[in-house]
Tab-separated table of C-alpha atoms in Angstrom:
chain	number	residue	atom	x	y	z
A	1	MET	CA	0.176	-0.180	0.016
A	2	ALA	CA	1.411	3.372	-0.969
A	3	ILE	CA	2.290	5.969	1.775
A	4	ALA	CA	0.334	9.056	2.144
A	5	ILE	CA	1.659	10.801	4.879
A	6	GLU	CA	5.155	10.549	6.518
A	7	PHE	CA	6.266	12.476	9.527
A	8	ASN	CA	10.112	12.133	10.240
A	9	ASN	CA	11.238	13.417	13.855
A	10	ILE	CA	8.961	16.502	13.398
A	11	SER	CA	9.483	19.097	16.269
A	12	LYS	CA	7.474	22.397	17.013
A	13	LEU	CA	8.998	24.995	19.318
A	14	TYR	CA	6.813	27.715	20.527
A	15	ARG	CA	8.034	31.040	22.522
A	16	LEU	CA	5.437	32.024	25.220
A	17	GLY	CA	4.768	35.557	25.032
A	18	LEU	CA	7.163	37.328	22.762
A	19	VAL	CA	7.698	36.391	18.965
A	20	SER	CA	11.129	37.177	18.683
A	21	THR	CA	14.137	36.207	21.149
A	22	GLY	CA	13.506	39.629	22.956
A	23	THR	CA	16.382	41.510	22.252
A	24	LEU	CA	18.277	42.445	19.241
A	25	ALA	CA	21.727	41.240	20.547
A	26	HIS	CA	19.959	37.508	20.757
A	27	ASP	CA	18.409	37.835	17.420
A	28	LEU	CA	21.884	38.685	15.700
A	29	LYS	CA	23.500	35.834	17.810
A	30	ARG	CA	20.656	33.474	16.733
A	31	TRP	CA	21.106	34.699	12.903
A	32	TRP	CA	24.484	34.162	13.001
A	33	THR	CA	24.732	30.638	14.687
A	34	ILE	CA	22.437	29.226	12.531
A	35	ASN	CA	23.118	31.138	8.819
A	36	VAL	CA	27.097	31.725	9.315
A	37	ARG	CA	28.383	28.849	11.660
A	38	ARG	CA	25.777	26.525	10.074
A	39	GLN	CA	25.081	25.458	13.788
A	40	GLU	CA	21.824	24.212	15.298
A	41	ASP	CA	19.747	27.189	16.808
A	42	PRO	CA	20.865	27.693	20.297
A	43	TYR	CA	17.535	28.413	21.110
A	44	LEU	CA	16.149	25.261	20.215
A	45	LYS	CA	18.052	23.496	23.234
A	46	ILE	CA	15.642	25.533	26.040
A	47	GLY	CA	12.607	23.844	25.585
A	48	GLU	CA	10.358	22.089	28.054
A	49	THR	CA	7.887	19.705	27.500
A	50	ASN	CA	4.372	20.983	26.874
A	51	ASP	CA	2.441	20.464	30.117
A	52	ARG	CA	-0.312	22.718	29.920
A	53	SER	CA	-1.389	22.268	33.622
A	54	ILE	CA	2.086	23.135	35.288
A	55	LYS	CA	3.909	26.094	35.366
A	56	GLY	CA	7.204	26.172	33.555
A	57	GLU	CA	10.736	27.521	34.398
A	58	SER	CA	11.548	28.085	30.475
A	59	GLU	CA	9.599	30.528	28.091
A	60	TYR	CA	10.183	27.977	25.175
A	61	VAL	CA	7.809	24.960	25.069
A	62	TRP	CA	7.831	21.749	22.779
A	63	ALA	CA	4.474	21.670	21.336
A	64	LEU	CA	5.419	18.506	19.567
A	65	LYS	CA	8.713	16.509	20.103
A	66	ASP	CA	10.093	14.017	17.742
A	67	ILE	CA	6.820	12.788	16.235
A	68	SER	CA	7.638	10.205	13.478
A	69	PHE	CA	4.962	8.146	11.786
A	70	LYS	CA	3.456	6.832	8.642
A	71	VAL	CA	-0.174	6.755	7.271
A	72	GLU	CA	-0.832	4.450	4.309
A	73	GLN	CA	-3.308	5.486	1.588
A	74	GLY	CA	-6.888	5.001	2.671
A	75	ASP	CA	-6.400	4.829	6.332
A	76	VAL	CA	-8.524	6.554	8.626
A	77	VAL	CA	-6.432	7.427	11.753
A	78	GLY	CA	-7.717	8.982	14.814
A	79	ILE	CA	-5.685	11.213	16.889
A	80	ILE	CA	-6.769	11.374	20.706
A	81	GLY	CA	-5.483	12.829	23.576
A	82	LYS	CA	-6.061	15.542	26.330
A	83	ASN	CA	-6.503	19.416	25.480
A	84	GLY	CA	-2.837	20.515	24.655
A	85	ALA	CA	-1.550	17.440	23.955
A	86	GLY	CA	-0.520	18.806	20.241
A	87	LYS	CA	-3.252	17.490	18.390
A	88	SER	CA	-4.260	20.370	16.834
A	89	THR	CA	-0.617	21.482	16.222
A	90	LEU	CA	0.100	18.156	14.402
A	91	LEU	CA	-2.793	18.840	12.048
A	92	LYS	CA	-1.914	22.304	11.795
A	93	LEU	CA	1.946	21.490	10.187
A	94	LEU	CA	0.457	18.892	7.819
A	95	SER	CA	-1.927	21.487	6.452
A	96	LYS	CA	1.059	23.858	5.946
A	97	VAL	CA	-1.004	26.559	8.262
A	98	THR	CA	2.527	26.631	10.133
A	99	ALA	CA	6.288	25.118	9.719
A	100	PRO	CA	8.020	22.499	12.029
A	101	THR	CA	10.915	23.701	13.963
A	102	THR	CA	12.692	20.612	13.210
A	103	GLY	CA	11.894	17.506	10.880
A	104	GLU	CA	10.413	16.834	7.494
A	105	ILE	CA	6.594	16.250	6.520
A	106	ARG	CA	5.841	14.109	3.143
A	107	ALA	CA	2.357	14.414	2.022
A	108	HIS	CA	1.380	12.663	-1.459
A	109	GLY	CA	-1.827	14.507	-2.625
A	110	ARG	CA	-3.804	17.386	-2.158
A	111	ILE	CA	-5.091	18.061	1.368
A	112	GLY	CA	-8.594	19.405	2.176
A	113	SER	CA	-8.345	20.825	5.917
A	114	LEU	CA	-10.960	21.562	8.333
A	115	LEU	CA	-9.185	22.603	11.422
A	116	GLU	CA	-11.516	25.584	12.886
A	117	VAL	CA	-15.114	26.698	12.241
A	118	GLY	CA	-15.012	28.742	8.974
A	119	THR	CA	-11.422	28.084	8.086
A	120	GLY	CA	-10.444	29.709	4.748
A	121	PHE	CA	-13.901	31.786	4.394
A	122	HIS	CA	-14.111	35.474	4.053
A	123	PRO	CA	-16.765	36.789	6.034
A	124	GLU	CA	-18.256	39.400	3.578
A	125	MET	CA	-18.462	36.841	0.636
A	126	THR	CA	-21.682	34.692	0.570
A	127	GLY	CA	-21.596	30.772	0.875
A	128	ARG	CA	-21.436	30.393	-2.698
A	129	GLU	CA	-18.538	32.371	-3.430
A	130	ASN	CA	-16.803	30.941	-0.571
A	131	ILE	CA	-17.251	27.485	-1.811
A	132	TYR	CA	-15.676	28.995	-5.354
A	133	LEU	CA	-12.835	30.470	-3.282
A	134	ASN	CA	-11.876	27.211	-1.312
A	135	GLY	CA	-12.334	24.956	-4.309
A	136	ALA	CA	-9.882	27.204	-6.066
A	137	ILE	CA	-7.428	27.308	-3.185
A	138	LEU	CA	-7.673	23.356	-3.478
A	139	GLY	CA	-6.818	23.456	-6.629
A	140	MET	CA	-9.986	22.732	-8.554
A	141	THR	CA	-10.914	24.664	-11.492
A	142	LYS	CA	-14.298	26.608	-11.968
A	143	PRO	CA	-16.167	23.931	-14.081
A	144	GLU	CA	-15.067	21.122	-11.520
A	145	ILE	CA	-16.466	23.101	-8.764
A	146	THR	CA	-19.665	24.172	-10.452
A	147	ARG	CA	-20.253	20.221	-11.037
A	148	LYS	CA	-20.039	19.567	-7.452
A	149	LEU	CA	-21.819	23.124	-6.468
A	150	ASP	CA	-25.316	21.543	-5.959
A	151	GLU	CA	-23.993	18.233	-4.067
A	152	ILE	CA	-22.272	20.624	-1.682
A	153	VAL	CA	-24.976	22.762	-0.830
A	154	ASP	CA	-27.284	19.739	-0.456
A	155	PHE	CA	-25.104	18.099	2.085
A	156	SER	CA	-24.476	21.503	4.060
A	157	GLY	CA	-28.236	22.266	4.490
A	158	CYS	CA	-27.422	25.979	4.146
A	159	GLU	CA	-29.359	26.353	0.723
A	160	ARG	CA	-31.588	28.944	2.327
A	161	TYR	CA	-28.802	31.023	2.954
A	162	ILE	CA	-26.397	30.196	0.271
A	163	ASP	CA	-26.259	33.621	-1.234
A	164	THR	CA	-25.964	35.366	2.164
A	165	PRO	CA	-22.850	36.596	3.353
A	166	VAL	CA	-21.173	33.999	5.846
A	167	LYS	CA	-20.329	36.460	8.524
A	168	ARG	CA	-24.302	36.235	9.483
A	169	TYR	CA	-24.069	32.423	9.648
A	170	SER	CA	-24.418	30.905	13.020
A	171	SER	CA	-21.304	28.520	13.992
A	172	GLY	CA	-23.359	25.540	13.035
A	173	MET	CA	-23.918	26.631	9.539
A	174	MET	CA	-20.370	27.606	9.350
A	175	VAL	CA	-18.749	24.115	10.158
A	176	ARG	CA	-21.540	22.563	8.027
A	177	LEU	CA	-20.753	24.464	4.974
A	178	GLY	CA	-16.972	24.207	5.758
A	179	PHE	CA	-17.033	20.576	5.857
A	180	ALA	CA	-19.148	20.429	2.709
A	181	VAL	CA	-16.729	21.775	0.957
A	182	ALA	CA	-13.538	19.959	2.464
A	183	ALA	CA	-15.314	16.638	1.967
A	184	HIS	CA	-16.472	17.328	-1.549
A	185	LEU	CA	-13.997	18.803	-3.327
A	186	ASP	CA	-12.162	15.417	-4.086
A	187	PRO	CA	-8.838	16.107	-1.314
A	188	GLU	CA	-6.573	12.948	-1.388
A	189	ILE	CA	-6.158	13.890	2.475
A	190	LEU	CA	-8.859	14.804	4.465
A	191	VAL	CA	-8.015	16.576	7.698
A	192	VAL	CA	-10.678	16.892	10.469
A	193	ASP	CA	-10.155	18.489	13.816
A	194	GLU	CA	-13.018	18.584	16.311
A	195	VAL	CA	-15.694	19.561	13.556
A	196	LEU	CA	-18.564	17.022	15.218
A	197	ALA	CA	-18.274	19.095	18.316
A	198	VAL	CA	-20.238	21.515	16.856
A	199	GLY	CA	-22.750	20.237	14.680
A	200	ASP	CA	-25.776	18.989	15.658
A	201	ALA	CA	-26.716	14.967	15.897
A	202	GLU	CA	-28.354	14.857	12.198
A	203	PHE	CA	-24.864	16.774	11.026
A	204	GLN	CA	-22.491	14.498	13.031
A	205	LYS	CA	-24.141	11.431	11.499
A	206	LYS	CA	-23.923	12.736	7.807
A	207	ALA	CA	-20.191	13.935	8.406
A	208	ILE	CA	-19.353	10.232	9.817
A	209	GLY	CA	-21.197	8.824	7.020
A	210	LYS	CA	-19.350	11.000	4.420
A	211	MET	CA	-15.927	10.417	5.940
A	212	GLN	CA	-16.576	6.264	5.999
A	213	ASP	CA	-17.348	6.916	2.118
A	214	VAL	CA	-14.392	9.195	1.239
A	215	SER	CA	-11.864	6.689	2.908
A	216	GLN	CA	-13.594	3.406	2.244
A	217	GLY	CA	-15.463	3.757	-0.977
A	218	GLU	CA	-12.972	6.706	-2.366
A	219	GLY	CA	-9.913	4.793	-0.897
A	220	ARG	CA	-8.903	8.617	0.295
A	221	THR	CA	-6.978	9.081	3.805
A	222	VAL	CA	-8.357	10.821	6.852
A	223	LEU	CA	-6.772	12.195	10.027
A	224	PHE	CA	-9.677	12.539	12.414
A	225	VAL	CA	-9.021	14.650	15.818
A	226	SER	CA	-11.977	14.520	18.372
A	227	HIS	CA	-12.873	13.974	22.150
A	228	ASN	CA	-15.889	11.761	21.066
A	229	MET	CA	-14.525	8.333	21.560
A	230	THR	CA	-17.583	6.738	20.187
A	231	ALA	CA	-17.087	8.606	16.758
A	232	VAL	CA	-13.185	7.827	16.875
A	233	ARG	CA	-13.861	4.179	17.533
A	234	ASN	CA	-16.473	3.843	14.989
A	235	LEU	CA	-14.619	5.821	12.167
A	236	CYS	CA	-10.950	4.993	12.643
A	237	LYS	CA	-8.974	1.865	12.503
A	238	THR	CA	-5.900	2.861	13.519
A	239	GLY	CA	-5.090	5.933	16.188
A	240	LEU	CA	-2.272	7.640	17.893
A	241	LEU	CA	-2.209	8.759	21.396
A	242	LEU	CA	-0.394	12.118	22.119
A	243	THR	CA	0.656	13.014	25.611
A	244	ASN	CA	2.227	16.399	26.284
A	245	GLY	CA	3.603	16.860	22.399
A	246	THR	CA	4.740	13.117	22.244
A	247	ILE	CA	3.603	9.777	20.734
A	248	GLU	CA	2.714	7.769	23.840
A	249	TYR	CA	1.267	4.821	21.977
A	250	SER	CA	-0.147	3.767	18.439
A	251	GLY	CA	-1.655	0.879	17.031
A	252	GLU	CA	-5.104	-0.810	16.684
A	253	ILE	CA	-8.058	2.070	17.529
A	254	ASN	CA	-9.323	0.197	20.334
A	255	ARG	CA	-5.982	-0.400	21.940
A	256	VAL	CA	-5.507	3.051	21.950
A	257	ILE	CA	-8.729	4.262	23.284
A	258	ASN	CA	-8.202	1.648	26.072
A	259	ARG	CA	-4.871	3.317	26.817
A	260	TYR	CA	-6.542	7.005	26.850
A	261	LEU	CA	-9.316	5.860	29.173
A	262	ASP	CA	-6.575	4.298	31.613
A	263	HIS	CA	-5.065	7.646	32.097
A	264	GLN	CA	-8.652	9.132	32.633
A	265	ALA	CA	-9.164	6.318	35.280
A	266	GLU	CA	-5.830	6.999	36.827
A	267	ARG	CA	-7.116	10.809	37.043
A	268	SER	CA	-10.156	10.037	38.919
A	269	GLN	CA	-8.351	8.422	42.024
A	270	LEU	CA	-6.630	11.790	42.724
A	271	PRO	CA	-8.206	14.170	45.311
A	272	ILE	CA	-10.073	16.727	43.685
A	273	ALA	CA	-7.454	19.739	45.014
A	274	GLU	CA	-4.618	17.753	43.332
A	275	ILE	CA	-6.249	17.457	39.524
A	276	LYS	CA	-4.829	19.962	37.176
A	277	GLY	CA	-5.887	21.306	34.085
A	278	ARG	CA	-9.032	22.598	35.547
A	279	LYS	CA	-11.065	26.013	34.256
A	280	GLY	CA	-12.617	28.584	35.909
A	281	ASN	CA	-12.110	31.993	37.928
A	282	GLY	CA	-12.184	29.827	41.197
A	283	SER	CA	-14.916	31.875	42.883
A	284	LEU	CA	-16.390	28.694	43.466
A	285	HIS	CA	-13.580	25.983	43.884
A	286	PHE	CA	-14.362	22.011	44.528
A	287	THR	CA	-12.778	20.300	47.169
A	288	ASP	CA	-14.234	16.829	47.379
A	289	ILE	CA	-17.095	14.339	46.175
A	290	LYS	CA	-18.546	11.378	47.634
A	291	PHE	CA	-21.100	8.712	46.866
A	292	PHE	CA	-23.841	7.141	49.516
A	293	ASN	CA	-26.400	4.287	49.284
A	294	GLN	CA	-28.668	4.887	52.462
A	295	GLY	CA	-26.222	6.847	54.329
A	296	ILE	CA	-23.366	4.268	53.542
A	297	GLU	CA	-20.414	5.599	51.528
A	298	ARG	CA	-19.865	3.511	48.272
A	299	THR	CA	-18.251	3.638	44.700
A	300	VAL	CA	-20.070	0.553	43.599
A	301	PHE	CA	-23.920	0.387	42.870
A	302	SER	CA	-26.250	-1.915	41.404
A	303	VAL	CA	-28.976	-1.211	38.702
A	304	GLY	CA	-31.848	0.636	40.488
A	305	GLU	CA	-30.253	1.440	43.968
A	306	GLU	CA	-30.513	4.633	45.705
A	307	CYS	CA	-27.680	7.113	44.837
A	308	GLU	CA	-26.544	10.403	46.948
A	309	ILE	CA	-23.982	12.342	45.819
A	310	ARG	CA	-22.223	14.913	48.072
A	311	ILE	CA	-19.887	17.591	46.584
A	312	ALA	CA	-17.797	20.117	49.127
A	313	PHE	CA	-16.811	23.354	47.699
A	314	ASP	CA	-15.003	26.707	48.887
A	315	SER	CA	-16.389	29.827	47.584
A	316	THR	CA	-15.249	33.353	47.796
A	317	ASP	CA	-16.647	36.687	48.481
A	318	GLU	CA	-17.762	37.023	44.962
A	319	MET	CA	-20.188	33.890	44.951
A	320	ALA	CA	-21.589	35.563	48.070
A	321	ARG	CA	-22.576	38.698	46.054
A	322	CYS	CA	-23.530	36.826	43.020
A	323	LYS	CA	-26.874	37.045	41.288
A	324	SER	CA	-26.969	33.395	40.010
A	325	SER	CA	-24.768	30.446	40.286
A	326	ARG	CA	-25.121	26.820	39.887
A	327	ILE	CA	-23.495	23.404	40.153
A	328	ASP	CA	-23.741	20.748	37.689
A	329	VAL	CA	-22.714	16.977	37.913
A	330	GLY	CA	-22.248	15.207	34.541
A	331	ILE	CA	-21.841	11.373	34.219
A	332	ASN	CA	-20.083	10.096	31.333
A	333	SER	CA	-19.526	6.281	29.779
A	334	ALA	CA	-16.165	5.055	29.628
A	335	ILE	CA	-15.703	6.232	26.203
A	336	GLY	CA	-16.897	9.720	27.119
A	337	ASP	CA	-20.632	9.896	26.105
A	338	ARG	CA	-22.819	12.057	28.245
A	339	VAL	CA	-25.356	9.456	30.234
A	340	ALA	CA	-26.511	11.886	32.827
A	341	TRP	CA	-26.777	15.345	33.666
A	342	LEU	CA	-27.594	16.953	37.310
A	343	SER	CA	-27.921	20.475	38.191
A	344	THR	CA	-28.737	23.145	40.796
A	345	TYR	CA	-29.996	25.112	37.969
A	346	MET	CA	-33.404	23.052	37.815
A	347	PHE	CA	-34.139	23.887	41.399
A	348	MET	CA	-32.823	26.999	42.047
A	349	ASP	CA	-31.439	30.454	40.463
A	350	ARG	CA	-28.456	30.686	43.320
A	351	VAL	CA	-26.438	28.177	45.349
A	352	ASP	CA	-25.728	29.298	48.941
A	353	GLY	CA	-22.149	29.512	48.884
A	354	SER	CA	-21.995	29.625	52.690
A	355	CYS	CA	-23.106	26.081	53.144
A	356	GLY	CA	-19.979	24.755	51.268
A	357	GLU	CA	-21.868	21.349	50.451
A	358	ILE	CA	-24.559	20.644	47.861
A	359	ARG	CA	-26.310	17.214	47.641
A	360	PHE	CA	-27.825	15.431	44.606
A	361	LYS	CA	-30.091	12.229	45.598
A	362	ILE	CA	-30.721	9.857	42.743
A	363	PRO	CA	-33.656	7.793	43.687
A	364	GLN	CA	-32.888	4.802	41.341
A	365	LEU	CA	-29.597	4.718	39.871
A	366	MET	CA	-30.981	3.513	36.552
A	367	LEU	CA	-27.706	3.068	34.437
A	368	ASN	CA	-26.288	-0.092	32.871
A	369	GLN	CA	-23.525	-2.089	34.524
A	370	GLY	CA	-20.197	-0.638	33.698
A	371	VAL	CA	-18.055	1.999	34.956
A	372	TYR	CA	-18.898	5.717	34.617
A	373	ASN	CA	-16.951	9.132	34.815
A	374	VAL	CA	-18.116	11.910	36.731
A	375	ASN	CA	-17.423	15.562	35.867
A	376	LEU	CA	-17.787	18.697	37.891
A	377	TYR	CA	-19.004	22.114	36.583
A	378	SER	CA	-19.967	25.596	38.208
A	379	GLU	CA	-20.751	28.936	37.179
A	380	VAL	CA	-21.108	32.048	39.206
A	381	ASP	CA	-22.700	34.998	37.433
A	382	LYS	CA	-23.043	33.100	33.993
A	383	GLU	CA	-18.778	32.871	34.413
A	384	ILE	CA	-17.311	29.441	34.606
A	385	ALA	CA	-15.909	29.249	38.293
A	386	ASP	CA	-14.591	25.807	38.456
A	387	TRP	CA	-14.998	22.635	35.986
A	388	VAL	CA	-12.757	19.707	36.245
A	389	GLU	CA	-13.331	16.791	34.738
A	390	ASN	CA	-12.830	12.736	35.652
A	391	VAL	CA	-12.997	13.976	39.302
A	392	ALA	CA	-14.183	10.267	40.658
A	393	GLN	CA	-15.401	7.061	39.197
A	394	ILE	CA	-18.398	4.961	40.176
A	395	GLU	CA	-19.404	1.721	38.845
A	396	VAL	CA	-22.751	-0.044	38.590
A	397	ASN	CA	-23.254	-3.851	38.664
A	398	PHE	CA	-26.144	-6.131	36.984
A	399	GLN	CA	-29.015	-6.986	39.353
A	400	ASP	CA	-32.393	-8.645	38.431
A	401	PHE	CA	-34.105	-5.066	39.004
A	402	PHE	CA	-37.126	-6.119	36.484
A	403	GLY	CA	-37.568	-9.319	38.178
A	404	THR	CA	-37.369	-11.150	34.757
A	405	GLY	CA	-34.177	-13.162	35.460
A	406	ARG	CA	-32.619	-11.369	32.115
A	407	LYS	CA	-29.691	-9.302	31.762
A	408	LEU	CA	-29.604	-5.871	30.329
A	409	PRO	CA	-27.898	-5.722	26.785
A	410	GLU	CA	-24.173	-4.434	26.940
A	411	ASP	CA	-24.712	-1.466	24.732
A	412	LEU	CA	-28.299	0.066	26.312
A	413	SER	CA	-29.288	1.518	29.696
A	414	VAL	CA	-32.436	1.323	31.424
A	415	THR	CA	-33.228	4.742	30.381
A	416	GLY	CA	-31.507	4.914	27.049
A	417	GLY	CA	-28.791	7.090	28.710
A	418	SER	CA	-30.478	10.214	28.420
A	419	PHE	CA	-32.103	11.125	31.944
A	420	LEU	CA	-32.040	10.300	35.307
A	421	SER	CA	-34.715	11.724	38.104
A	422	PHE	CA	-32.933	13.215	40.555
A	423	THR	CA	-33.644	15.728	43.879
A	424	LEU	CA	-31.571	18.189	45.712
A	425	ILE	CA	-31.596	17.592	49.556
């Protein structure tokens, strides 16, 4: 099988803050070392590993470090990892949005990229004009674009607004049109970064189907970045797991996903105070989470049992003065699908910050057998106060809840995974 993409020892160094080295003397020294003495750039030796969750001592970071892999023609490769791992940087290098600091990239064929919503669109031009513009950038002739125009417009679902300037499009409409253009203008390599995070369920289904057609039916190569493990598993055959700018693991997609999920499980064993990489202004700060059944602390439950979630938090004077606040609990399956959402928003406009604890009671835990990850989220006056993922895990075991002696199918939950009845206590 022919090689479509080849990365050879690719690294990308960024300097935090300023673009240059900071002084004219350093810039001249750098130029003299590289261009006259033909030696390695001295500023490439200083970089730290790119761990976004900790404060580094160097102002240089390696967004990617010594990345080498090959992708065969027709492969669909999933690239996964936590935020800041280097996934988008890798795709930007392949798409020539930026250049690598060291190493060489070889790509055989035309590349169609969808890296961000509306990438390459001119806001003042209409949707129709932007289709022709993007087609020309990809090397298509006007007759070729015209031949595919109706198909692109129909796929995007934006026919009514196709002659409207795209600056008036919603983010969902923008990504629909962008994906339709990238997928239909015959690129040999399709590069997709988190496009499914914006579209609705109908569009996600169409997009995955189109990528499958492009790869399987037409033999084109797809590189797909997403945090949706279900989509990655359904679409991809092989994968890469990136950690702090390096390839930690590569191979068959199920093995790569399992390795990633193992990291998520390790993270949930940490006390909440030690979990890094959280978001928020700190006006509310989660400090602990515990699970109970009939007053007894547990992390393992049976289908249909009562589950009480107790969440401890600290708050600042800002929360005491706020007009609105909320605390949410998200429960996700092992592969990242949301199966339940609990929120104080359903009962009150404002959480009493002085109490330091909130409790959710689920009378019957109607989830299928399996392991679930728990996320915590809070808002104070419509701004994120604290958002931390995978703070804990709970396990649900099978029991004969319906009294029929039959076990639930592995891929289903009692409620369909969409709603749990709960109360605040």
